[in-house]
PDB file of C-alpha atoms in Angstrom:
ATOM      1  CA  MET A   1     -41.610 115.949 145.887  1.00  0.00           C
ATOM      2  CA  ALA A   2     -39.842 112.604 145.537  1.00  0.00           C
ATOM      3  CA  GLU A   3     -36.500 112.021 147.207  1.00  0.00           C
ATOM      4  CA  ALA A   4     -33.422 112.744 145.044  1.00  0.00           C
ATOM      5  CA  LEU A   5     -31.800 109.827 143.266  1.00  0.00           C
ATOM      6  CA  ALA A   6     -28.438 110.674 144.833  1.00  0.00           C
ATOM      7  CA  THR A   7     -26.765 113.131 147.151  1.00  0.00           C
ATOM      8  CA  ILE A   8     -24.502 115.663 145.454  1.00  0.00           C
ATOM      9  CA  SER A   9     -21.835 117.397 147.553  1.00  0.00           C
ATOM     10  CA  GLN A  10     -18.799 119.469 146.682  1.00  0.00           C
ATOM     11  CA  ILE A  11     -15.575 118.118 148.159  1.00  0.00           C
ATOM     12  CA  GLU A  12     -13.533 120.816 149.846  1.00  0.00           C
ATOM     13  CA  ASP A  13      -9.829 120.989 150.752  1.00  0.00           C
ATOM     14  CA  LEU A  14      -8.563 118.622 148.061  1.00  0.00           C
ATOM     15  CA  GLY A  15      -5.125 118.891 146.587  1.00  0.00           C
ATOM     16  CA  MET A  16      -4.607 117.619 143.036  1.00  0.00           C
ATOM     17  CA  ILE A  17      -1.263 117.039 141.362  1.00  0.00           C
ATOM     18  CA  GLN A  18      -0.939 116.279 137.671  1.00  0.00           C
ATOM     19  CA  ILE A  19       2.055 114.046 136.933  1.00  0.00           C
ATOM     20  CA  ARG A  20       3.280 113.581 133.359  1.00  0.00           C
ATOM     21  CA  ALA A  21       6.182 111.243 132.729  1.00  0.00           C
ATOM     22  CA  ASP A  22       7.231 108.050 131.007  1.00  0.00           C
ATOM     23  CA  LEU A  23       5.496 105.730 133.476  1.00  0.00           C
ATOM     24  CA  ALA A  24       7.586 102.726 132.436  1.00  0.00           C
ATOM     25  CA  ARG A  25      10.779 104.597 133.361  1.00  0.00           C
ATOM     26  CA  ALA A  26       9.562 106.717 136.272  1.00  0.00           C
ATOM     27  CA  GLY A  27       6.765 104.574 137.719  1.00  0.00           C
ATOM     28  CA  ASP A  28       8.759 103.286 140.686  1.00  0.00           C
ATOM     29  CA  ALA A  29       9.934 106.794 141.597  1.00  0.00           C
ATOM     30  CA  ILE A  30       6.386 108.150 141.349  1.00  0.00           C
ATOM     31  CA  ALA A  31       4.988 105.295 143.422  1.00  0.00           C
ATOM     32  CA  GLY A  32       7.602 105.832 146.109  1.00  0.00           C
ATOM     33  CA  ALA A  33       7.019 109.584 146.306  1.00  0.00           C
ATOM     34  CA  ALA A  34       3.219 109.317 146.157  1.00  0.00           C
ATOM     35  CA  GLY A  35       3.058 106.425 148.594  1.00  0.00           C
ATOM     36  CA  LEU A  36       0.770 104.499 146.226  1.00  0.00           C
ATOM     37  CA  ALA A  37       1.274 101.876 143.547  1.00  0.00           C
ATOM     38  CA  ILE A  38       0.921 102.952 139.921  1.00  0.00           C
ATOM     39  CA  PRO A  39      -2.659 102.147 138.901  1.00  0.00           C
ATOM     40  CA  ALA A  40      -3.551 100.007 135.920  1.00  0.00           C
ATOM     41  CA  GLN A  41      -5.072 101.662 132.862  1.00  0.00           C
ATOM     42  CA  GLY A  42      -8.484 103.163 133.666  1.00  0.00           C
ATOM     43  CA  MET A  43      -8.086 102.579 137.392  1.00  0.00           C
ATOM     44  CA  THR A  44      -7.214 104.318 140.636  1.00  0.00           C
ATOM     45  CA  VAL A  45      -5.456 103.122 143.774  1.00  0.00           C
ATOM     46  CA  SER A  46      -6.155 104.564 147.193  1.00  0.00           C
ATOM     47  CA  ASP A  47      -4.962 104.281 150.764  1.00  0.00           C
ATOM     48  CA  GLY A  48      -8.101 105.925 152.130  1.00  0.00           C
ATOM     49  CA  THR A  49      -6.804 109.504 152.105  1.00  0.00           C
ATOM     50  CA  ARG A  50      -4.802 109.647 148.868  1.00  0.00           C
ATOM     51  CA  ARG A  51      -5.871 108.453 145.432  1.00  0.00           C
ATOM     52  CA  LEU A  52      -3.657 108.023 142.363  1.00  0.00           C
ATOM     53  CA  GLY A  53      -5.526 107.792 139.076  1.00  0.00           C
ATOM     54  CA  TRP A  54      -4.435 106.704 135.604  1.00  0.00           C
ATOM     55  CA  MET A  55      -5.391 109.519 133.226  1.00  0.00           C
ATOM     56  CA  SER A  56      -3.479 108.514 130.061  1.00  0.00           C
ATOM     57  CA  PRO A  57      -0.396 106.458 129.101  1.00  0.00           C
ATOM     58  CA  ASP A  58       1.897 109.213 130.413  1.00  0.00           C
ATOM     59  CA  GLU A  59      -0.323 110.973 132.942  1.00  0.00           C
ATOM     60  CA  LEU A  60      -1.432 110.356 136.517  1.00  0.00           C
ATOM     61  CA  LEU A  61      -3.493 112.454 138.915  1.00  0.00           C
ATOM     62  CA  LEU A  62      -2.692 112.402 142.620  1.00  0.00           C
ATOM     63  CA  VAL A  63      -5.620 113.510 144.789  1.00  0.00           C
ATOM     64  CA  LEU A  64      -4.871 114.112 148.453  1.00  0.00           C
ATOM     65  CA  PRO A  65      -5.775 116.328 151.400  1.00  0.00           C
ATOM     66  CA  ARG A  66      -4.724 119.903 150.613  1.00  0.00           C
ATOM     67  CA  ALA A  67      -2.681 119.960 153.841  1.00  0.00           C
ATOM     68  CA  GLU A  68      -0.365 117.311 152.297  1.00  0.00           C
ATOM     69  CA  LEU A  69       0.029 119.101 148.957  1.00  0.00           C
ATOM     70  CA  ALA A  70       3.316 120.961 149.497  1.00  0.00           C
ATOM     71  CA  GLU A  71       5.079 117.902 150.892  1.00  0.00           C
ATOM     72  CA  ALA A  72       3.828 115.705 148.022  1.00  0.00           C
ATOM     73  CA  LEU A  73       4.891 118.254 145.388  1.00  0.00           C
ATOM     74  CA  SER A  74       8.354 118.376 146.903  1.00  0.00           C
ATOM     75  CA  ALA A  75       8.660 114.585 147.138  1.00  0.00           C
ATOM     76  CA  LEU A  76       7.510 114.099 143.543  1.00  0.00           C
ATOM     77  CA  GLY A  77       9.776 116.878 142.275  1.00  0.00           C
ATOM     78  CA  ASP A  78      12.769 115.311 144.014  1.00  0.00           C
ATOM     79  CA  ALA A  79      11.892 111.792 142.829  1.00  0.00           C
ATOM     80  CA  LEU A  80      11.550 112.913 139.223  1.00  0.00           C
ATOM     81  CA  SER A  81      14.439 115.401 139.132  1.00  0.00           C
ATOM     82  CA  THR A  82      16.418 113.273 136.654  1.00  0.00           C
ATOM     83  CA  GLU A  83      13.414 112.461 134.441  1.00  0.00           C
ATOM     84  CA  HIS A  84      11.690 114.398 131.689  1.00  0.00           C
ATOM     85  CA  ALA A  85       8.556 114.984 133.762  1.00  0.00           C
ATOM     86  CA  LEU A  86       5.927 117.486 134.816  1.00  0.00           C
ATOM     87  CA  VAL A  87       4.632 117.772 138.376  1.00  0.00           C
ATOM     88  CA  LEU A  88       1.947 120.445 138.532  1.00  0.00           C
ATOM     89  CA  ASP A  89      -0.404 121.616 141.283  1.00  0.00           C
ATOM     90  CA  VAL A  90      -3.828 121.761 139.578  1.00  0.00           C
ATOM     91  CA  SER A  91      -5.820 122.086 142.820  1.00  0.00           C
ATOM     92  CA  ASP A  92      -7.114 125.586 142.162  1.00  0.00           C
ATOM     93  CA  MET A  93      -8.217 124.845 138.608  1.00  0.00           C
ATOM     94  CA  ARG A  94     -10.285 121.773 139.476  1.00  0.00           C
ATOM     95  CA  VAL A  95     -13.443 121.145 141.468  1.00  0.00           C
ATOM     96  CA  ALA A  96     -14.703 117.815 142.778  1.00  0.00           C
ATOM     97  CA  PHE A  97     -18.218 116.584 143.519  1.00  0.00           C
ATOM     98  CA  ARG A  98     -19.188 113.409 145.354  1.00  0.00           C
ATOM     99  CA  ILE A  99     -22.288 111.614 144.052  1.00  0.00           C
ATOM    100  CA  THR A 100     -23.566 109.050 146.559  1.00  0.00           C
ATOM    101  CA  GLY A 101     -26.581 106.845 147.044  1.00  0.00           C
ATOM    102  CA  PRO A 102     -27.967 103.661 145.549  1.00  0.00           C
ATOM    103  CA  ARG A 103     -28.818 105.405 142.251  1.00  0.00           C
ATOM    104  CA  ALA A 104     -25.690 107.544 141.891  1.00  0.00           C
ATOM    105  CA  GLY A 105     -24.716 105.687 138.720  1.00  0.00           C
ATOM    106  CA  GLN A 106     -28.069 106.552 137.148  1.00  0.00           C
ATOM    107  CA  VAL A 107     -27.492 110.248 137.829  1.00  0.00           C
ATOM    108  CA  LEU A 108     -24.156 110.133 135.998  1.00  0.00           C
ATOM    109  CA  ALA A 109     -25.589 107.996 133.187  1.00  0.00           C
ATOM    110  CA  LYS A 110     -27.960 110.866 132.364  1.00  0.00           C
ATOM    111  CA  LEU A 111     -24.995 113.160 131.752  1.00  0.00           C
ATOM    112  CA  SER A 112     -22.149 111.063 130.379  1.00  0.00           C
ATOM    113  CA  PRO A 113     -21.746 108.819 127.333  1.00  0.00           C
ATOM    114  CA  ALA A 114     -19.398 106.577 129.365  1.00  0.00           C
ATOM    115  CA  GLU A 115     -20.822 103.291 130.592  1.00  0.00           C
ATOM    116  CA  ILE A 116     -20.827 104.338 134.229  1.00  0.00           C
ATOM    117  CA  GLY A 117     -22.621 101.188 135.407  1.00  0.00           C
ATOM    118  CA  ALA A 118     -19.875  99.013 133.912  1.00  0.00           C
ATOM    119  CA  MET A 119     -17.127 100.899 135.738  1.00  0.00           C
ATOM    120  CA  PRO A 120     -15.303  98.538 138.125  1.00  0.00           C
ATOM    121  CA  PRO A 121     -14.625  99.438 141.757  1.00  0.00           C
ATOM    122  CA  ASP A 122     -11.815 102.035 141.756  1.00  0.00           C
ATOM    123  CA  GLY A 123     -12.327 102.559 138.023  1.00  0.00           C
ATOM    124  CA  LEU A 124     -11.663 105.938 136.411  1.00  0.00           C
ATOM    125  CA  ARG A 125     -12.961 107.405 133.178  1.00  0.00           C
ATOM    126  CA  ARG A 126     -12.272 110.655 131.380  1.00  0.00           C
ATOM    127  CA  SER A 127     -15.497 111.685 129.757  1.00  0.00           C
ATOM    128  CA  ARG A 128     -18.012 114.480 129.490  1.00  0.00           C
ATOM    129  CA  ALA A 129     -20.900 115.510 131.683  1.00  0.00           C
ATOM    130  CA  ALA A 130     -23.402 117.375 129.507  1.00  0.00           C
ATOM    131  CA  GLN A 131     -20.522 118.395 127.193  1.00  0.00           C
ATOM    132  CA  ALA A 132     -18.218 119.519 130.029  1.00  0.00           C
ATOM    133  CA  ALA A 133     -14.868 117.707 130.195  1.00  0.00           C
ATOM    134  CA  CYS A 134     -14.583 115.711 133.401  1.00  0.00           C
ATOM    135  CA  GLY A 135     -13.022 112.751 135.131  1.00  0.00           C
ATOM    136  CA  ILE A 136     -15.130 110.283 137.070  1.00  0.00           C
ATOM    137  CA  TRP A 137     -13.936 107.640 139.478  1.00  0.00           C
ATOM    138  CA  ARG A 138     -15.813 105.071 141.451  1.00  0.00           C
ATOM    139  CA  GLU A 139     -15.636 104.784 145.214  1.00  0.00           C
ATOM    140  CA  ALA A 140     -17.249 102.303 147.587  1.00  0.00           C
ATOM    141  CA  ASP A 141     -20.263 104.556 148.253  1.00  0.00           C
ATOM    142  CA  GLY A 142     -20.638 106.199 144.836  1.00  0.00           C
ATOM    143  CA  TYR A 143     -18.604 108.351 142.487  1.00  0.00           C
ATOM    144  CA  VAL A 144     -16.458 111.463 142.352  1.00  0.00           C
ATOM    145  CA  LEU A 145     -16.626 113.807 139.371  1.00  0.00           C
ATOM    146  CA  ILE A 146     -13.877 116.355 138.789  1.00  0.00           C
ATOM    147  CA  GLY A 147     -14.015 119.200 136.320  1.00  0.00           C
ATOM    148  CA  PHE A 148     -12.762 122.698 135.778  1.00  0.00           C
ATOM    149  CA  ARG A 149     -13.439 125.101 138.656  1.00  0.00           C
ATOM    150  CA  SER A 150     -14.486 127.787 136.160  1.00  0.00           C
ATOM    151  CA  ILE A 151     -17.664 125.788 135.481  1.00  0.00           C
ATOM    152  CA  ALA A 152     -18.290 124.594 139.055  1.00  0.00           C
ATOM    153  CA  ASP A 153     -21.757 126.171 139.218  1.00  0.00           C
ATOM    154  CA  TYR A 154     -22.696 124.541 135.907  1.00  0.00           C
ATOM    155  CA  LEU A 155     -21.468 121.130 137.071  1.00  0.00           C
ATOM    156  CA  ARG A 156     -23.327 121.476 140.373  1.00  0.00           C
ATOM    157  CA  GLY A 157     -26.478 122.437 138.478  1.00  0.00           C
ATOM    158  CA  ILE A 158     -26.414 119.563 136.014  1.00  0.00           C
ATOM    159  CA  LEU A 159     -25.632 117.026 138.747  1.00  0.00           C
ATOM    160  CA  THR A 160     -28.417 118.353 140.958  1.00  0.00           C
ATOM    161  CA  GLY A 161     -30.822 118.379 138.013  1.00  0.00           C
ATOM    162  CA  ALA A 162     -29.932 114.829 137.011  1.00  0.00           C
ATOM    163  CA  ALA A 163     -30.617 113.696 140.595  1.00  0.00           C
ATOM    164  CA  ILE A 164     -34.255 114.809 140.358  1.00  0.00           C
ATOM    165  CA  PRO A 165     -36.525 111.784 139.924  1.00  0.00           C
ATOM    166  CA  GLY A 166     -38.169 111.724 136.522  1.00  0.00           C
ATOM    167  CA  SER A 167     -35.577 114.019 134.934  1.00  0.00           C
ATOM    168  CA  GLY A 168     -34.645 111.454 132.318  1.00  0.00           C
ATOM    169  CA  LEU A 169     -33.756 107.803 131.691  1.00  0.00           C
ATOM    170  CA  ASP A 170     -35.880 104.861 132.653  1.00  0.00           C
ATOM    171  CA  PRO A 171     -36.304 104.926 136.484  1.00  0.00           C
ATOM    172  CA  ARG A 172     -35.490 101.206 136.821  1.00  0.00           C
TER     173      ARG A 172
END
């Protein structure tokens, strides 16, 4: 059997915080509490352990080690206490998979209508993977796909299947 096109691994112990606010008004407060600059549209910023992603004009996603979750929730809650905002721990409702290897983009291209190959470094897209809602961001060594934990087995299966050589798309 040929070697897989990419390595698929579930990422454990991640905390995820959904932040909804008027980013023009609250951006500086969010950046200060998160310890990261507000990303541009369709992008993420990272310090190596935390990642802040732009999800929509009024929504960000902070991804961090689960051990830092409570402190980050408190800091964000305090920073946004005078704003109309939502700070929500979504860690238990989401699952994350890392897709790495020189052909990781091809694996995702089999599943998503988004132009994965055109995604810039630290880019982020909301899309679908075989009709399952997901978010995908690019990292130096590949991609991370997040989706709903309730379909984790399905996501793992479609990613693993798409990594099989000859399972679709031109192998170039």
